[in-house]
PDB file of C-alpha atoms in Angstrom:
ATOM      1  CA  MET Q   1      36.959  46.197  73.141  1.00 40.00           C
ATOM      2  CA  SER Q   2      33.841  45.572  71.065  1.00 38.00           C
ATOM      3  CA  LEU Q   3      33.874  43.477  67.919  1.00 40.00           C
ATOM      4  CA  ALA Q   4      33.062  46.587  65.870  1.00 37.00           C
ATOM      5  CA  ALA Q   5      36.212  48.213  67.240  1.00 38.00           C
ATOM      6  CA  VAL Q   6      38.471  45.432  65.957  1.00 54.00           C
ATOM      7  CA  SER Q   7      37.303  45.483  62.364  1.00 50.00           C
ATOM      8  CA  GLN Q   8      38.568  48.173  60.043  1.00 51.00           C
ATOM      9  CA  VAL Q   9      38.558  48.474  56.273  1.00 48.00           C
ATOM     10  CA  ALA Q  10      41.935  48.025  54.578  1.00 47.00           C
ATOM     11  CA  ALA Q  11      42.967  50.127  51.623  1.00 47.00           C
ATOM     12  CA  ALA Q  12      43.229  48.290  48.303  1.00 44.00           C
ATOM     13  CA  ASP Q  13      47.033  48.159  48.442  1.00 55.00           C
ATOM     14  CA  GLU Q  14      47.321  46.777  51.970  1.00 80.00           C
ATOM     15  CA  ALA Q  15      47.256  43.456  53.701  1.00 94.00           C
ATOM     16  CA  VAL Q  16      44.883  42.530  56.495  1.00 96.00           C
ATOM     17  CA  LEU Q  17      45.742  40.880  59.799  1.00 97.00           C
ATOM     18  CA  GLU Q  18      42.859  38.564  60.624  1.00 97.00           C
ATOM     19  CA  VAL Q  19      41.878  36.253  63.420  1.00 98.00           C
ATOM     20  CA  VAL Q  20      39.259  33.705  62.352  1.00 97.00           C
ATOM     21  CA  ARG Q  21      37.526  30.802  64.091  1.00 96.00           C
ATOM     22  CA  SER Q  22      37.575  27.327  62.581  1.00 91.00           C
ATOM     23  CA  ASP Q  23      34.139  28.051  61.024  1.00 93.00           C
ATOM     24  CA  ASP Q  24      35.713  31.095  59.254  1.00 91.00           C
ATOM     25  CA  GLU Q  25      33.937  33.627  61.473  1.00 96.00           C
ATOM     26  CA  ARG Q  26      36.207  36.674  61.457  1.00 96.00           C
ATOM     27  CA  LEU Q  27      36.920  37.930  64.969  1.00 97.00           C
ATOM     28  CA  VAL Q  28      39.552  40.552  64.123  1.00 97.00           C
ATOM     29  CA  SER Q  29      40.360  42.260  60.845  1.00 95.00           C
ATOM     30  CA  LEU Q  30      42.873  45.097  60.816  1.00 95.00           C
ATOM     31  CA  PRO Q  31      44.835  46.812  58.054  1.00 94.00           C
ATOM     32  CA  MET Q  32      48.477  45.713  58.136  1.00 96.00           C
ATOM     33  CA  PRO Q  33      50.459  47.707  55.568  1.00 95.00           C
ATOM     34  CA  GLU Q  34      53.887  46.621  54.385  1.00 95.00           C
ATOM     35  CA  GLY Q  35      56.463  47.251  57.111  1.00 96.00           C
ATOM     36  CA  GLU Q  36      53.972  47.417  59.985  1.00 97.00           C
ATOM     37  CA  GLY Q  37      54.119  44.998  62.894  1.00 97.00           C
ATOM     38  CA  TRP Q  38      52.198  43.457  65.762  1.00 98.00           C
ATOM     39  CA  CYS Q  39      52.809  41.137  68.693  1.00 98.00           C
ATOM     40  CA  LEU Q  40      50.973  38.224  70.227  1.00 98.00           C
ATOM     41  CA  GLU Q  41      51.183  38.619  74.003  1.00 96.00           C
ATOM     42  CA  TRP Q  42      50.065  36.170  76.660  1.00 94.00           C
ATOM     43  CA  ASN Q  43      50.597  35.436  80.324  1.00 93.00           C
ATOM     44  CA  HIS Q  44      52.912  32.490  81.004  1.00 83.00           C
ATOM     45  CA  SER Q  45      50.748  29.617  82.292  1.00 75.00           C
ATOM     46  CA  VAL Q  46      52.955  28.939  85.335  1.00 74.00           C
ATOM     47  CA  GLU Q  47      54.674  32.222  86.208  1.00 72.00           C
ATOM     48  CA  GLY Q  48      51.924  34.590  84.998  1.00 74.00           C
ATOM     49  CA  PHE Q  49      54.231  37.198  83.436  1.00 83.00           C
ATOM     50  CA  PRO Q  50      53.705  38.448  79.871  1.00 90.00           C
ATOM     51  CA  VAL Q  51      55.503  36.805  76.938  1.00 91.00           C
ATOM     52  CA  LEU Q  52      55.635  38.368  73.456  1.00 93.00           C
ATOM     53  CA  ASP Q  53      56.141  37.065  69.927  1.00 95.00           C
ATOM     54  CA  CYS Q  54      56.467  39.985  67.512  1.00 97.00           C
ATOM     55  CA  TYR Q  55      55.766  39.833  63.785  1.00 98.00           C
ATOM     56  CA  ARG Q  56      56.075  42.182  60.823  1.00 97.00           C
ATOM     57  CA  HIS Q  57      54.511  42.355  57.380  1.00 97.00           C
ATOM     58  CA  ARG Q  58      57.639  42.148  55.242  1.00 96.00           C
ATOM     59  CA  ASP Q  59      57.503  41.741  51.446  1.00 94.00           C
ATOM     60  CA  GLY Q  60      54.035  40.201  51.608  1.00 95.00           C
ATOM     61  CA  ARG Q  61      55.032  37.700  54.312  1.00 97.00           C
ATOM     62  CA  MET Q  62      54.241  37.298  58.002  1.00 98.00           C
ATOM     63  CA  VAL Q  63      57.692  37.256  59.605  1.00 98.00           C
ATOM     64  CA  LEU Q  64      58.483  36.406  63.239  1.00 96.00           C
ATOM     65  CA  GLU Q  65      61.092  39.039  64.106  1.00 96.00           C
ATOM     66  CA  ARG Q  66      61.609  38.802  67.839  1.00 95.00           C
ATOM     67  CA  SER Q  67      60.353  37.421  71.139  1.00 92.00           C
ATOM     68  CA  HIS Q  68      60.431  38.823  74.667  1.00 91.00           C
ATOM     69  CA  LEU Q  69      60.848  36.459  77.583  1.00 85.00           C
ATOM     70  CA  PRO Q  70      61.013  38.014  81.048  1.00 78.00           C
ATOM     71  CA  ASP Q  71      62.493  34.905  82.653  1.00 67.00           C
ATOM     72  CA  PHE Q  72      63.930  31.468  81.896  1.00 62.00           C
ATOM     73  CA  ALA Q  73      60.698  29.844  83.121  1.00 57.00           C
ATOM     74  CA  ALA Q  74      59.384  26.495  81.939  1.00 49.00           C
ATOM     75  CA  GLY Q  75      59.412  26.322  78.147  1.00 52.00           C
ATOM     76  CA  LEU Q  76      61.109  29.698  77.740  1.00 50.00           C
ATOM     77  CA  ASP Q  77      64.627  29.511  76.496  1.00 56.00           C
ATOM     78  CA  HIS Q  78      66.736  30.622  73.588  1.00 53.00           C
ATOM     79  CA  ILE Q  79      67.486  28.049  70.899  1.00 62.00           C
ATOM     80  CA  PRO Q  80      71.082  28.555  69.721  1.00 65.00           C
ATOM     81  CA  GLY Q  81      71.211  29.546  66.053  1.00 69.00           C
ATOM     82  CA  ARG Q  82      67.708  31.036  66.154  1.00 73.00           C
ATOM     83  CA  GLY Q  83      68.156  34.751  66.661  1.00 82.00           C
ATOM     84  CA  ILE Q  84      70.359  36.580  69.121  1.00 83.00           C
ATOM     85  CA  GLN Q  85      69.619  36.717  72.849  1.00 83.00           C
ATOM     86  CA  VAL Q  86      70.012  40.176  74.416  1.00 86.00           C
ATOM     87  CA  SER Q  87      69.184  41.447  77.886  1.00 85.00           C
ATOM     88  CA  ASP Q  88      66.089  43.594  78.292  1.00 86.00           C
ATOM     89  CA  GLY Q  89      67.804  45.346  81.215  1.00 87.00           C
ATOM     90  CA  GLU Q  90      65.132  44.144  83.644  1.00 83.00           C
ATOM     91  CA  GLY Q  91      66.145  40.521  84.232  1.00 80.00           C
ATOM     92  CA  GLY Q  92      64.529  39.153  81.095  1.00 82.00           C
ATOM     93  CA  TYR Q  93      65.657  39.002  77.511  1.00 85.00           C
ATOM     94  CA  TRP Q  94      64.732  39.593  73.895  1.00 90.00           C
ATOM     95  CA  ILE Q  95      65.528  37.140  71.161  1.00 90.00           C
ATOM     96  CA  GLU Q  96      66.231  39.487  68.258  1.00 92.00           C
ATOM     97  CA  ASN Q  97      66.744  38.793  64.554  1.00 93.00           C
ATOM     98  CA  ILE Q  98      64.724  35.578  64.448  1.00 93.00           C
ATOM     99  CA  ASP Q  99      63.477  36.609  60.997  1.00 94.00           C
ATOM    100  CA  GLU Q 100      61.459  33.456  60.249  1.00 94.00           C
ATOM    101  CA  ALA Q 101      58.697  33.641  57.673  1.00 97.00           C
ATOM    102  CA  VAL Q 102      55.523  31.938  58.892  1.00 97.00           C
ATOM    103  CA  PRO Q 103      54.562  29.215  56.377  1.00 97.00           C
ATOM    104  CA  GLY Q 104      51.423  30.201  54.489  1.00 97.00           C
ATOM    105  CA  ASN Q 105      51.276  33.532  56.381  1.00 98.00           C
ATOM    106  CA  ALA Q 106      49.117  31.861  59.030  1.00 98.00           C
ATOM    107  CA  TYR Q 107      49.216  29.744  62.145  1.00 97.00           C
ATOM    108  CA  ARG Q 108      46.684  28.105  64.419  1.00 97.00           C
ATOM    109  CA  LEU Q 109      46.370  28.998  68.065  1.00 97.00           C
ATOM    110  CA  ARG Q 110      44.303  27.489  70.815  1.00 97.00           C
ATOM    111  CA  VAL Q 111      43.320  30.642  72.647  1.00 97.00           C
ATOM    112  CA  GLY Q 112      43.868  30.411  76.379  1.00 95.00           C
ATOM    113  CA  SER Q 113      41.586  31.251  79.245  1.00 96.00           C
ATOM    114  CA  MET Q 114      41.361  34.802  80.574  1.00 96.00           C
ATOM    115  CA  ARG Q 115      44.144  33.842  83.021  1.00 95.00           C
ATOM    116  CA  VAL Q 116      46.468  33.368  80.023  1.00 95.00           C
ATOM    117  CA  ASP Q 117      44.724  36.170  78.074  1.00 97.00           C
ATOM    118  CA  HIS Q 118      46.148  35.853  74.566  1.00 97.00           C
ATOM    119  CA  ARG Q 119      46.073  39.313  73.024  1.00 97.00           C
ATOM    120  CA  LEU Q 120      47.169  41.122  69.895  1.00 98.00           C
ATOM    121  CA  VAL Q 121      49.280  44.192  70.521  1.00 97.00           C
ATOM    122  CA  ILE Q 122      49.436  46.812  67.795  1.00 95.00           C
ATOM    123  CA  ASP Q 123      51.132  50.044  68.827  1.00 91.00           C
ATOM    124  CA  ASN Q 124      49.537  50.750  72.227  1.00 88.00           C
ATOM    125  CA  THR Q 125      46.296  48.865  71.507  1.00 93.00           C
ATOM    126  CA  ARG Q 126      45.625  45.445  73.025  1.00 96.00           C
ATOM    127  CA  ILE Q 127      42.869  43.196  71.686  1.00 97.00           C
ATOM    128  CA  SER Q 128      42.060  40.281  73.968  1.00 98.00           C
ATOM    129  CA  LEU Q 129      41.605  37.149  71.889  1.00 98.00           C
ATOM    130  CA  SER Q 130      40.681  35.310  75.080  1.00 98.00           C
ATOM    131  CA  SER Q 131      37.678  37.605  75.539  1.00 97.00           C
ATOM    132  CA  LEU Q 132      36.606  36.821  71.947  1.00 97.00           C
ATOM    133  CA  ALA Q 133      37.396  33.094  71.724  1.00 97.00           C
ATOM    134  CA  GLU Q 134      38.438  31.655  75.078  1.00 97.00           C
ATOM    135  CA  ASN Q 135      39.503  27.971  74.805  1.00 96.00           C
ATOM    136  CA  GLN Q 136      38.808  27.895  71.056  1.00 97.00           C
ATOM    137  CA  ARG Q 137      41.024  27.298  68.043  1.00 97.00           C
ATOM    138  CA  VAL Q 138      41.634  30.270  65.800  1.00 98.00           C
ATOM    139  CA  THR Q 139      43.863  31.056  62.858  1.00 98.00           C
ATOM    140  CA  ILE Q 140      45.944  34.212  62.876  1.00 98.00           C
ATOM    141  CA  ARG Q 141      46.741  35.160  59.299  1.00 98.00           C
ATOM    142  CA  LEU Q 142      48.124  37.904  57.140  1.00 98.00           C
ATOM    143  CA  THR Q 143      45.987  38.150  54.023  1.00 96.00           C
ATOM    144  CA  LEU Q 144      47.077  40.238  51.060  1.00 93.00           C
ATOM    145  CA  THR Q 145      44.290  42.135  49.373  1.00 79.00           C
ATOM    146  CA  PRO Q 146      43.889  41.214  45.676  1.00 71.00           C
ATOM    147  CA  ASP Q 147      45.434  44.533  44.544  1.00 59.00           C
ATOM    148  CA  ALA Q 148      48.458  44.018  46.810  1.00 49.00           C
ATOM    149  CA  SER Q 149      48.937  40.436  45.557  1.00 48.00           C
ATOM    150  CA  GLU Q 150      48.836  41.543  41.919  1.00 50.00           C
ATOM    151  CA  ALA Q 151      51.304  44.373  42.604  1.00 48.00           C
ATOM    152  CA  ARG Q 152      53.762  41.878  44.163  1.00 48.00           C
ATOM    153  CA  GLN Q 153      53.549  39.555  41.170  1.00 48.00           C
ATOM    154  CA  THR Q 154      54.396  42.357  38.721  1.00 44.00           C
ATOM    155  CA  GLN Q 155      57.439  43.543  40.691  1.00 48.00           C
TER     156      GLN Q 155
END
């Protein structure tokens, strides 16, 4: 997907999901209205299967809602008290109801190689962060537009 295809203009009352390099170069900028969600998907470094962390824009916050883990491979397990583990019906599991707000609405990620292929998933669209910033540090952030921030403060 071309860089032009991953940049859209947000309406004044929306938030924007952005991926930026450490020098503040914006790689991805997509409207992310209240209630909408996205996932970060990547291939497990040992087993190669896809893993998902899914977020939602909730009340002006980036909230980790759920994770999908197709196996109990290295580093993939459920932490008791952090969400509810349920079968996905295919040998893996979802951790539902994590509901953790991401501090500052942003986190840093060292984007993996194309073998790992970190990608944003929004509806049925996948944007490969590895093709845009392989082996680089980026920040994934939910940024409220000024109008949306002001509206929240007056509520």
